[in-house]
Amino acid sequence: MPRYARVLIDRTGAREFDYAIPAELEGAVSVGTRVRVPMRQRVLTGTVLSLPETPAVPNPRPIAGVVGTRPLLDPVLLRLGEWIARYYCCPVEAALRAILPETVRKGQSGFKQQWFAAIRRLPEPPELDRLRKKAPRQAAALDHLAKAGAPVAAATLAEQCTVTLTTLRALQRAGWIVLTQENVDRDPWADEEFLPAAPHELNPEQAAALAATLAAVEHPANSKPLLLHGVTGSGKTEIYLQAIEHALGLGKTAIVLVPEIALTPQTVERFKSRFARTDAPVAVLHSHLSAGERHDEWHKARSGRARIVIGARSAVFAPLENLGLIVVDEEHEHSYKQEETPRYQARDVAVVRASMEPCAVLLGSATPALESWQNAIAGKYELLQLRVRADDRKLPRIRVIDLRMHTGRTKGPPLFSERLRSAIEDRLEKREQTILFLNRRGYATSLQCPKCGHVCMCPNCSISLTYHRAAARMNCHLCGHSERVATRCPACSDPAIRHSGAGTERIEDVVAKVFPKARVARMDADTMTRKEAYRETLGAFRTGRIDILIGTQMIAKGLHFPNVTLVGIVNADLSLHLPDFRAGERTFQLLTQVAGRAGRGEVEGDVYVQTYTPFSPSIQWARRQDYEEFAAQELGFRREWNYPPFTHLALLTLRSPSEARAAFCAETLARRLKEGMPDGVVLGEPAPAPLARVKGQYRFHLSLRGRTILRAVEHLRKVIEETPLPADVRLTVDVDPCQLM
Ligand code: ADP
Ligand code: ZN
């Protein structure tokens, strides 16, 4: 019997303390158990990391209690937490915080309890008759229960027989019924019925990909991570579904990661309905759940009541036992990267977890991240490819429209070229649907004075304010600063202040003017503020009550509407000119994703891409839908410039309200890092970040590049520990960053 436990206490950074396991908790404490422990005058919670033979201090204090009945963390998840801490340069405690949802960790939320009533015996006939006259509701409740034969929720009885819990208690005292209290799951999908859906018969490419996946599920220890590259609509999801079905048949469980943005009712429905009749209910984890719902979904997975978990980034930590398969759909998506500590990349964590379990891991995408593609080329991943659409539908025709030819005819650049405009008109006549995509919300990206050139800037950040016309405000999309719209130039008082750079709100406005009869809806962060708005708008679009849907990247992913035959990309250049080595890759991915929304039904689809740089490689390869050529060319650049995937990057950001102190600290860190830097790691010059100021904080960057990031991170961690920073300077470390701004 272990006598001591090493406990990582919540919110103390990396501090571990030893405690004794008291006799009454013998057998209840193991690695991963959540415990309450005394710390000075208080009782805090923490996680048991190990069970040492001898304590680090003589006679440690005893553990006060255990949270939950079983360890909340199994050993694999604990090891995964340690790996995250080491790789992403963060405290173990921060990693564990990501692994266990707050509501579970604290053990506060608890299960929702409900009263259930069941019949014990009916009263004797004369008595029942008397009851029917005197207390008809009570009699009705008894009849209801007798007919049901099984426990009925008190809430249901209240609804159907208008009896209260007090009345039911009286019936219990009379000895006619039994009341019990039970845990019930809060089910966010309780109101929906999912009809079972049958699997498709696979085409030969799909069958080959499935066979490889099943081999990995059955023999995970000698299989590689699988990269499934297939154009949109090639039937990747069908492979996920059948692979999961097979894993369940082997008594195993599965995790499906999807980007938060794609966690639409449509996606959830597809999984729920395929598994509707099995004994393997699906648990769903995403960021819009209430604390109670999250608690229940988590415990559903933990207890084995759910054997499939589908969710966003954090679902990679789902507490399933006997894991057979982790699917990462749209594996190139940047939302898999967490942009706060611990800054982990869920796709990579999935691969690491799969090797620890061991289980199969399947990464799927139409446009794989170049990191994954390079891994496949180098033979670290096994490549599976689907080259045709599953339903034999053609890929949409993509036309590139050179906006340079259109300037000058109207005031300022036109939002719609004549060709796009007439294509929309054509669809309206044919009663087909159109999606217009622009990755920028608001009405205009800037307000500028034509006289003196003054641009309305955010007072806290180094970017211009976005004009929101309906709200009549200028907002900063970085810090949330908001002010009333300037009617005169704040610098020279000229009244002619002008807006430029259209956002989705402006597109909506123009569409309403050009196509007055069309039914139009807009989906972006401004219109989707209510929880239900997303579902409602998509529902209206699906049932044909909307002709034109305008939106940001919110509509780019995973949606499937057979009647959409036209997709217009209003400005393809927005993501192309960012100071980020992935700008080309992102543009290619975005264009391919958005184009994939067209022509998912009987009619072939058309995509119009408007751009000022029609000959940029990302746009040309996207037009031809040739991922492999694009990847080959882009990887050439990356290799030449020594960028990922040929090297790893760690990005340090120093923030301070004082520009001088942030710069000084960046330089000091750079100097100290140079000493003892492992071979093959290159340190960049400290420099102001591309977004030099955000929320009133000046920002400086410092980067490390090397093939062996683990050793670089180790060195980094030591230097950071030995280099105290002034109180008003904050440092963040981002390993394998997505955000370079
Ligand atoms: P992806 O995930 O690659 O975008 P999906 O799995 O969503 O592709 O498949 C696209 C469409 O084709 C869906 O409507 C799906 O039901 C259908 N489909 C998939 N596989 C087959 C198949 N083997 N035979 C017929 N239809 C299929
Ligand atoms: Zn701002």
PDB file of N, CA and C in Angstrom, residues 594-676:
ATOM      1  N   VAL A 594     -13.703  27.109 -49.204  1.00  0.00           N
ATOM      2  CA  VAL A 594     -14.894  27.857 -49.575  1.00  0.00           C
ATOM      3  C   VAL A 594     -15.445  27.310 -50.883  1.00  0.00           C
ATOM      4  N   ALA A 595     -14.546  27.034 -51.836  1.00  0.00           N
ATOM      5  CA  ALA A 595     -14.989  26.508 -53.129  1.00  0.00           C
ATOM      6  C   ALA A 595     -15.736  25.191 -52.922  1.00  0.00           C
ATOM      7  N   GLY A 596     -15.325  24.424 -51.939  1.00  0.00           N
ATOM      8  CA  GLY A 596     -15.950  23.128 -51.661  1.00  0.00           C
ATOM      9  C   GLY A 596     -17.404  23.230 -51.229  1.00  0.00           C
ATOM     10  N   ARG A 597     -17.874  24.438 -50.945  1.00  0.00           N
ATOM     11  CA  ARG A 597     -19.279  24.623 -50.551  1.00  0.00           C
ATOM     12  C   ARG A 597     -20.190  24.595 -51.775  1.00  0.00           C
ATOM     13  N   ALA A 598     -19.613  24.731 -52.969  1.00  0.00           N
ATOM     14  CA  ALA A 598     -20.452  24.820 -54.175  1.00  0.00           C
ATOM     15  C   ALA A 598     -20.643  23.441 -54.784  1.00  0.00           C
ATOM     16  N   GLY A 599     -21.792  23.247 -55.376  1.00  0.00           N
ATOM     17  CA  GLY A 599     -22.032  22.048 -56.183  1.00  0.00           C
ATOM     18  C   GLY A 599     -22.025  20.766 -55.384  1.00  0.00           C
ATOM     19  N   ARG A 600     -22.714  20.770 -54.244  1.00  0.00           N
ATOM     20  CA  ARG A 600     -22.777  19.540 -53.457  1.00  0.00           C
ATOM     21  C   ARG A 600     -24.054  18.789 -53.751  1.00  0.00           C
ATOM     22  N   GLY A 601     -24.809  19.273 -54.725  1.00  0.00           N
ATOM     23  CA  GLY A 601     -26.068  18.612 -55.066  1.00  0.00           C
ATOM     24  C   GLY A 601     -26.039  18.101 -56.490  1.00  0.00           C
ATOM     25  N   GLU A 602     -27.215  18.115 -57.118  1.00  0.00           N
ATOM     26  CA  GLU A 602     -27.348  17.562 -58.461  1.00  0.00           C
ATOM     27  C   GLU A 602     -26.667  18.433 -59.508  1.00  0.00           C
ATOM     28  N   VAL A 603     -26.739  19.756 -59.292  1.00  0.00           N
ATOM     29  CA  VAL A 603     -26.238  20.681 -60.297  1.00  0.00           C
ATOM     30  C   VAL A 603     -24.765  20.995 -60.030  1.00  0.00           C
ATOM     31  N   GLU A 604     -24.015  21.115 -61.076  1.00  0.00           N
ATOM     32  CA  GLU A 604     -22.605  21.451 -60.937  1.00  0.00           C
ATOM     33  C   GLU A 604     -22.459  22.864 -60.349  1.00  0.00           C
ATOM     34  N   GLY A 605     -21.384  23.102 -59.618  1.00  0.00           N
ATOM     35  CA  GLY A 605     -21.234  24.385 -58.964  1.00  0.00           C
ATOM     36  C   GLY A 605     -20.232  25.293 -59.661  1.00  0.00           C
ATOM     37  N   ASP A 606     -20.398  26.584 -59.434  1.00  0.00           N
ATOM     38  CA  ASP A 606     -19.458  27.566 -59.955  1.00  0.00           C
ATOM     39  C   ASP A 606     -18.870  28.360 -58.810  1.00  0.00           C
ATOM     40  N   VAL A 607     -17.581  28.683 -58.925  1.00  0.00           N
ATOM     41  CA  VAL A 607     -16.937  29.506 -57.920  1.00  0.00           C
ATOM     42  C   VAL A 607     -16.282  30.676 -58.627  1.00  0.00           C
ATOM     43  N   TYR A 608     -16.554  31.877 -58.162  1.00  0.00           N
ATOM     44  CA  TYR A 608     -15.896  33.066 -58.707  1.00  0.00           C
ATOM     45  C   TYR A 608     -14.962  33.621 -57.651  1.00  0.00           C
ATOM     46  N   VAL A 609     -13.705  33.729 -58.018  1.00  0.00           N
ATOM     47  CA  VAL A 609     -12.708  34.254 -57.085  1.00  0.00           C
ATOM     48  C   VAL A 609     -12.280  35.628 -57.579  1.00  0.00           C
ATOM     49  N   GLN A 610     -12.591  36.659 -56.808  1.00  0.00           N
ATOM     50  CA  GLN A 610     -12.186  38.007 -57.210  1.00  0.00           C
ATOM     51  C   GLN A 610     -10.852  38.338 -56.543  1.00  0.00           C
ATOM     52  N   THR A 611      -9.927  38.892 -57.323  1.00  0.00           N
ATOM     53  CA  THR A 611      -8.603  39.166 -56.771  1.00  0.00           C
ATOM     54  C   THR A 611      -7.878  40.254 -57.553  1.00  0.00           C
ATOM     55  N   TYR A 612      -6.958  40.920 -56.881  1.00  0.00           N
ATOM     56  CA  TYR A 612      -6.067  41.866 -57.559  1.00  0.00           C
ATOM     57  C   TYR A 612      -4.751  41.207 -57.941  1.00  0.00           C
ATOM     58  N   THR A 613      -4.528  39.979 -57.471  1.00  0.00           N
ATOM     59  CA  THR A 613      -3.262  39.301 -57.775  1.00  0.00           C
ATOM     60  C   THR A 613      -3.577  37.926 -58.373  1.00  0.00           C
ATOM     61  N   PRO A 614      -4.169  37.930 -59.584  1.00  0.00           N
ATOM     62  CA  PRO A 614      -4.660  36.666 -60.149  1.00  0.00           C
ATOM     63  C   PRO A 614      -3.560  35.654 -60.409  1.00  0.00           C
ATOM     64  N   PHE A 615      -2.310  36.099 -60.494  1.00  0.00           N
ATOM     65  CA  PHE A 615      -1.270  35.125 -60.851  1.00  0.00           C
ATOM     66  C   PHE A 615      -0.472  34.622 -59.667  1.00  0.00           C
ATOM     67  N   SER A 616      -0.901  34.945 -58.462  1.00  0.00           N
ATOM     68  CA  SER A 616      -0.164  34.407 -57.312  1.00  0.00           C
ATOM     69  C   SER A 616      -0.373  32.884 -57.283  1.00  0.00           C
ATOM     70  N   PRO A 617       0.695  32.147 -56.924  1.00  0.00           N
ATOM     71  CA  PRO A 617       0.613  30.685 -56.985  1.00  0.00           C
ATOM     72  C   PRO A 617      -0.548  30.116 -56.161  1.00  0.00           C
ATOM     73  N   SER A 618      -0.820  30.673 -54.983  1.00  0.00           N
ATOM     74  CA  SER A 618      -1.903  30.101 -54.171  1.00  0.00           C
ATOM     75  C   SER A 618      -3.218  30.157 -54.917  1.00  0.00           C
ATOM     76  N   ILE A 619      -3.461  31.263 -55.606  1.00  0.00           N
ATOM     77  CA  ILE A 619      -4.735  31.414 -56.294  1.00  0.00           C
ATOM     78  C   ILE A 619      -4.775  30.532 -57.539  1.00  0.00           C
ATOM     79  N   GLN A 620      -3.665  30.466 -58.251  1.00  0.00           N
ATOM     80  CA  GLN A 620      -3.652  29.633 -59.460  1.00  0.00           C
ATOM     81  C   GLN A 620      -3.782  28.146 -59.142  1.00  0.00           C
ATOM     82  N   TRP A 621      -3.040  27.673 -58.148  1.00  0.00           N
ATOM     83  CA  TRP A 621      -3.153  26.247 -57.812  1.00  0.00           C
ATOM     84  C   TRP A 621      -4.518  25.929 -57.220  1.00  0.00           C
ATOM     85  N   ALA A 622      -5.081  26.877 -56.482  1.00  0.00           N
ATOM     86  CA  ALA A 622      -6.426  26.642 -55.937  1.00  0.00           C
ATOM     87  C   ALA A 622      -7.426  26.561 -57.081  1.00  0.00           C
ATOM     88  N   ARG A 623      -7.248  27.398 -58.096  1.00  0.00           N
ATOM     89  CA  ARG A 623      -8.156  27.368 -59.246  1.00  0.00           C
ATOM     90  C   ARG A 623      -8.120  25.988 -59.896  1.00  0.00           C
ATOM     91  N   ARG A 624      -6.917  25.423 -59.987  1.00  0.00           N
ATOM     92  CA  ARG A 624      -6.817  24.098 -60.607  1.00  0.00           C
ATOM     93  C   ARG A 624      -7.070  22.979 -59.611  1.00  0.00           C
ATOM     94  N   GLN A 625      -7.274  23.341 -58.367  1.00  0.00           N
ATOM     95  CA  GLN A 625      -7.520  22.362 -57.308  1.00  0.00           C
ATOM     96  C   GLN A 625      -6.408  21.330 -57.261  1.00  0.00           C
ATOM     97  N   ASP A 626      -5.195  21.829 -57.335  1.00  0.00           N
ATOM     98  CA  ASP A 626      -4.070  20.915 -57.370  1.00  0.00           C
ATOM     99  C   ASP A 626      -3.233  21.093 -56.113  1.00  0.00           C
ATOM    100  N   TYR A 627      -3.631  20.371 -55.075  1.00  0.00           N
ATOM    101  CA  TYR A 627      -2.919  20.502 -53.799  1.00  0.00           C
ATOM    102  C   TYR A 627      -1.468  20.062 -53.916  1.00  0.00           C
ATOM    103  N   GLU A 628      -1.234  18.968 -54.607  1.00  0.00           N
ATOM    104  CA  GLU A 628       0.118  18.415 -54.616  1.00  0.00           C
ATOM    105  C   GLU A 628       1.121  19.353 -55.276  1.00  0.00           C
ATOM    106  N   GLU A 629       0.707  19.974 -56.394  1.00  0.00           N
ATOM    107  CA  GLU A 629       1.609  20.925 -57.055  1.00  0.00           C
ATOM    108  C   GLU A 629       1.848  22.125 -56.143  1.00  0.00           C
ATOM    109  N   PHE A 630       0.767  22.583 -55.523  1.00  0.00           N
ATOM    110  CA  PHE A 630       0.915  23.707 -54.610  1.00  0.00           C
ATOM    111  C   PHE A 630       1.897  23.358 -53.493  1.00  0.00           C
ATOM    112  N   ALA A 631       1.708  22.183 -52.909  1.00  0.00           N
ATOM    113  CA  ALA A 631       2.548  21.779 -51.780  1.00  0.00           C
ATOM    114  C   ALA A 631       4.005  21.663 -52.216  1.00  0.00           C
ATOM    115  N   ALA A 632       4.233  21.097 -53.405  1.00  0.00           N
ATOM    116  CA  ALA A 632       5.605  20.920 -53.872  1.00  0.00           C
ATOM    117  C   ALA A 632       6.297  22.279 -53.989  1.00  0.00           C
ATOM    118  N   GLN A 633       5.595  23.232 -54.585  1.00  0.00           N
ATOM    119  CA  GLN A 633       6.192  24.546 -54.775  1.00  0.00           C
ATOM    120  C   GLN A 633       6.416  25.251 -53.433  1.00  0.00           C
ATOM    121  N   GLU A 634       5.406  25.202 -52.583  1.00  0.00           N
ATOM    122  CA  GLU A 634       5.496  25.897 -51.306  1.00  0.00           C
ATOM    123  C   GLU A 634       6.580  25.277 -50.417  1.00  0.00           C
ATOM    124  N   LEU A 635       6.672  23.955 -50.447  1.00  0.00           N
ATOM    125  CA  LEU A 635       7.704  23.297 -49.635  1.00  0.00           C
ATOM    126  C   LEU A 635       9.098  23.684 -50.138  1.00  0.00           C
ATOM    127  N   GLY A 636       9.209  23.930 -51.457  1.00  0.00           N
ATOM    128  CA  GLY A 636      10.479  24.411 -52.000  1.00  0.00           C
ATOM    129  C   GLY A 636      10.898  25.718 -51.338  1.00  0.00           C
ATOM    130  N   PHE A 637       9.934  26.643 -51.248  1.00  0.00           N
ATOM    131  CA  PHE A 637      10.235  27.923 -50.579  1.00  0.00           C
ATOM    132  C   PHE A 637      10.605  27.702 -49.123  1.00  0.00           C
ATOM    133  N   ARG A 638       9.843  26.869 -48.476  1.00  0.00           N
ATOM    134  CA  ARG A 638      10.075  26.677 -47.045  1.00  0.00           C
ATOM    135  C   ARG A 638      11.470  26.112 -46.799  1.00  0.00           C
ATOM    136  N   ARG A 639      11.849  25.170 -47.651  1.00  0.00           N
ATOM    137  CA  ARG A 639      13.155  24.550 -47.464  1.00  0.00           C
ATOM    138  C   ARG A 639      14.255  25.585 -47.690  1.00  0.00           C
ATOM    139  N   GLU A 640      14.074  26.373 -48.746  1.00  0.00           N
ATOM    140  CA  GLU A 640      15.065  27.384 -49.091  1.00  0.00           C
ATOM    141  C   GLU A 640      15.241  28.388 -47.950  1.00  0.00           C
ATOM    142  N   TRP A 641      14.138  28.818 -47.347  1.00  0.00           N
ATOM    143  CA  TRP A 641      14.207  29.830 -46.302  1.00  0.00           C
ATOM    144  C   TRP A 641      14.289  29.227 -44.906  1.00  0.00           C
ATOM    145  N   ASN A 642      14.388  27.939 -44.841  1.00  0.00           N
ATOM    146  CA  ASN A 642      14.492  27.255 -43.554  1.00  0.00           C
ATOM    147  C   ASN A 642      13.332  27.569 -42.604  1.00  0.00           C
ATOM    148  N   TYR A 643      12.133  27.445 -43.135  1.00  0.00           N
ATOM    149  CA  TYR A 643      10.923  27.634 -42.336  1.00  0.00           C
ATOM    150  C   TYR A 643      10.316  26.264 -42.018  1.00  0.00           C
ATOM    151  N   PRO A 644       9.388  26.213 -41.043  1.00  0.00           N
ATOM    152  CA  PRO A 644       8.666  24.963 -40.832  1.00  0.00           C
ATOM    153  C   PRO A 644       8.034  24.510 -42.151  1.00  0.00           C
ATOM    154  N   PRO A 645       7.922  23.241 -42.442  1.00  0.00           N
ATOM    155  CA  PRO A 645       8.186  22.094 -41.568  1.00  0.00           C
ATOM    156  C   PRO A 645       9.648  21.650 -41.530  1.00  0.00           C
ATOM    157  N   PHE A 646      10.553  22.430 -42.127  1.00  0.00           N
ATOM    158  CA  PHE A 646      11.942  21.979 -42.143  1.00  0.00           C
ATOM    159  C   PHE A 646      12.696  22.409 -40.898  1.00  0.00           C
ATOM    160  N   THR A 647      12.020  23.140 -40.060  1.00  0.00           N
ATOM    161  CA  THR A 647      12.612  23.558 -38.804  1.00  0.00           C
ATOM    162  C   THR A 647      11.456  23.771 -37.831  1.00  0.00           C
ATOM    163  N   HIS A 648      11.753  23.802 -36.549  1.00  0.00           N
ATOM    164  CA  HIS A 648      10.722  24.162 -35.578  1.00  0.00           C
ATOM    165  C   HIS A 648      10.956  25.594 -35.146  1.00  0.00           C
ATOM    166  N   LEU A 649       9.854  26.233 -34.769  1.00  0.00           N
ATOM    167  CA  LEU A 649       9.933  27.635 -34.385  1.00  0.00           C
ATOM    168  C   LEU A 649       9.417  27.762 -32.955  1.00  0.00           C
ATOM    169  N   ALA A 650      10.097  28.571 -32.162  1.00  0.00           N
ATOM    170  CA  ALA A 650       9.532  28.967 -30.869  1.00  0.00           C
ATOM    171  C   ALA A 650       9.546  30.487 -30.852  1.00  0.00           C
ATOM    172  N   LEU A 651       8.383  31.052 -30.573  1.00  0.00           N
ATOM    173  CA  LEU A 651       8.258  32.503 -30.636  1.00  0.00           C
ATOM    174  C   LEU A 651       8.050  33.068 -29.233  1.00  0.00           C
ATOM    175  N   LEU A 652       8.938  33.972 -28.822  1.00  0.00           N
ATOM    176  CA  LEU A 652       8.791  34.627 -27.522  1.00  0.00           C
ATOM    177  C   LEU A 652       8.201  36.003 -27.755  1.00  0.00           C
ATOM    178  N   THR A 653       7.170  36.359 -26.966  1.00  0.00           N
ATOM    179  CA  THR A 653       6.602  37.697 -27.070  1.00  0.00           C
ATOM    180  C   THR A 653       6.747  38.375 -25.716  1.00  0.00           C
ATOM    181  N   LEU A 654       7.305  39.578 -25.746  1.00  0.00           N
ATOM    182  CA  LEU A 654       7.410  40.369 -24.518  1.00  0.00           C
ATOM    183  C   LEU A 654       6.454  41.533 -24.639  1.00  0.00           C
ATOM    184  N   ARG A 655       5.622  41.711 -23.621  1.00  0.00           N
ATOM    185  CA  ARG A 655       4.611  42.767 -23.670  1.00  0.00           C
ATOM    186  C   ARG A 655       4.794  43.696 -22.486  1.00  0.00           C
ATOM    187  N   SER A 656       4.644  44.978 -22.734  1.00  0.00           N
ATOM    188  CA  SER A 656       4.709  45.919 -21.629  1.00  0.00           C
ATOM    189  C   SER A 656       4.060  47.233 -22.045  1.00  0.00           C
ATOM    190  N   PRO A 657       3.469  47.948 -21.082  1.00  0.00           N
ATOM    191  CA  PRO A 657       2.987  49.287 -21.416  1.00  0.00           C
ATOM    192  C   PRO A 657       4.161  50.206 -21.739  1.00  0.00           C
ATOM    193  N   SER A 658       5.374  49.827 -21.305  1.00  0.00           N
ATOM    194  CA  SER A 658       6.539  50.655 -21.614  1.00  0.00           C
ATOM    195  C   SER A 658       7.291  50.035 -22.782  1.00  0.00           C
ATOM    196  N   GLU A 659       7.377  50.780 -23.882  1.00  0.00           N
ATOM    197  CA  GLU A 659       8.054  50.301 -25.068  1.00  0.00           C
ATOM    198  C   GLU A 659       9.527  50.021 -24.765  1.00  0.00           C
ATOM    199  N   ALA A 660      10.136  50.929 -24.021  1.00  0.00           N
ATOM    200  CA  ALA A 660      11.575  50.798 -23.747  1.00  0.00           C
ATOM    201  C   ALA A 660      11.856  49.545 -22.923  1.00  0.00           C
ATOM    202  N   ARG A 661      10.998  49.285 -21.917  1.00  0.00           N
ATOM    203  CA  ARG A 661      11.284  48.128 -21.063  1.00  0.00           C
ATOM    204  C   ARG A 661      11.052  46.814 -21.799  1.00  0.00           C
ATOM    205  N   ALA A 662      10.012  46.789 -22.659  1.00  0.00           N
ATOM    206  CA  ALA A 662       9.775  45.573 -23.434  1.00  0.00           C
ATOM    207  C   ALA A 662      10.983  45.302 -24.336  1.00  0.00           C
ATOM    208  N   ALA A 663      11.477  46.350 -24.990  1.00  0.00           N
ATOM    209  CA  ALA A 663      12.626  46.197 -25.895  1.00  0.00           C
ATOM    210  C   ALA A 663      13.859  45.759 -25.106  1.00  0.00           C
ATOM    211  N   PHE A 664      14.050  46.387 -23.965  1.00  0.00           N
ATOM    212  CA  PHE A 664      15.222  46.068 -23.156  1.00  0.00           C
ATOM    213  C   PHE A 664      15.203  44.597 -22.709  1.00  0.00           C
ATOM    214  N   CYS A 665      14.036  44.141 -22.253  1.00  0.00           N
ATOM    215  CA  CYS A 665      13.934  42.755 -21.800  1.00  0.00           C
ATOM    216  C   CYS A 665      14.160  41.786 -22.952  1.00  0.00           C
ATOM    217  N   ALA A 666      13.657  42.122 -24.131  1.00  0.00           N
ATOM    218  CA  ALA A 666      13.863  41.260 -25.291  1.00  0.00           C
ATOM    219  C   ALA A 666      15.357  41.142 -25.572  1.00  0.00           C
ATOM    220  N   GLU A 667      16.045  42.263 -25.473  1.00  0.00           N
ATOM    221  CA  GLU A 667      17.490  42.220 -25.739  1.00  0.00           C
ATOM    222  C   GLU A 667      18.245  41.439 -24.667  1.00  0.00           C
ATOM    223  N   THR A 668      17.855  41.658 -23.410  1.00  0.00           N
ATOM    224  CA  THR A 668      18.515  40.923 -22.319  1.00  0.00           C
ATOM    225  C   THR A 668      18.336  39.417 -22.498  1.00  0.00           C
ATOM    226  N   LEU A 669      17.080  39.014 -22.775  1.00  0.00           N
ATOM    227  CA  LEU A 669      16.814  37.587 -22.952  1.00  0.00           C
ATOM    228  C   LEU A 669      17.643  37.041 -24.113  1.00  0.00           C
ATOM    229  N   ALA A 670      17.693  37.798 -25.202  1.00  0.00           N
ATOM    230  CA  ALA A 670      18.445  37.350 -26.379  1.00  0.00           C
ATOM    231  C   ALA A 670      19.907  37.131 -25.991  1.00  0.00           C
ATOM    232  N   ARG A 671      20.471  38.065 -25.264  1.00  0.00           N
ATOM    233  CA  ARG A 671      21.876  37.961 -24.875  1.00  0.00           C
ATOM    234  C   ARG A 671      22.104  36.707 -24.037  1.00  0.00           C
ATOM    235  N   ARG A 672      21.218  36.493 -23.066  1.00  0.00           N
ATOM    236  CA  ARG A 672      21.408  35.335 -22.180  1.00  0.00           C
ATOM    237  C   ARG A 672      21.161  34.016 -22.903  1.00  0.00           C
ATOM    238  N   LEU A 673      20.228  34.046 -23.845  1.00  0.00           N
ATOM    239  CA  LEU A 673      19.928  32.819 -24.567  1.00  0.00           C
ATOM    240  C   LEU A 673      21.105  32.380 -25.427  1.00  0.00           C
ATOM    241  N   LYS A 674      21.872  33.346 -25.912  1.00  0.00           N
ATOM    242  CA  LYS A 674      22.995  33.016 -26.801  1.00  0.00           C
ATOM    243  C   LYS A 674      23.987  32.097 -26.105  1.00  0.00           C
ATOM    244  N   GLU A 675      24.221  32.362 -24.804  1.00  0.00           N
ATOM    245  CA  GLU A 675      25.175  31.509 -24.077  1.00  0.00           C
ATOM    246  C   GLU A 675      24.585  30.120 -23.889  1.00  0.00           C
ATOM    247  N   GLY A 676      25.334  29.150 -24.273  1.00  0.00           N
ATOM    248  CA  GLY A 676      24.919  27.768 -24.021  1.00  0.00           C
ATOM    249  C   GLY A 676      23.782  27.289 -24.891  1.00  0.00           C
TER     250      GLY A 676
END
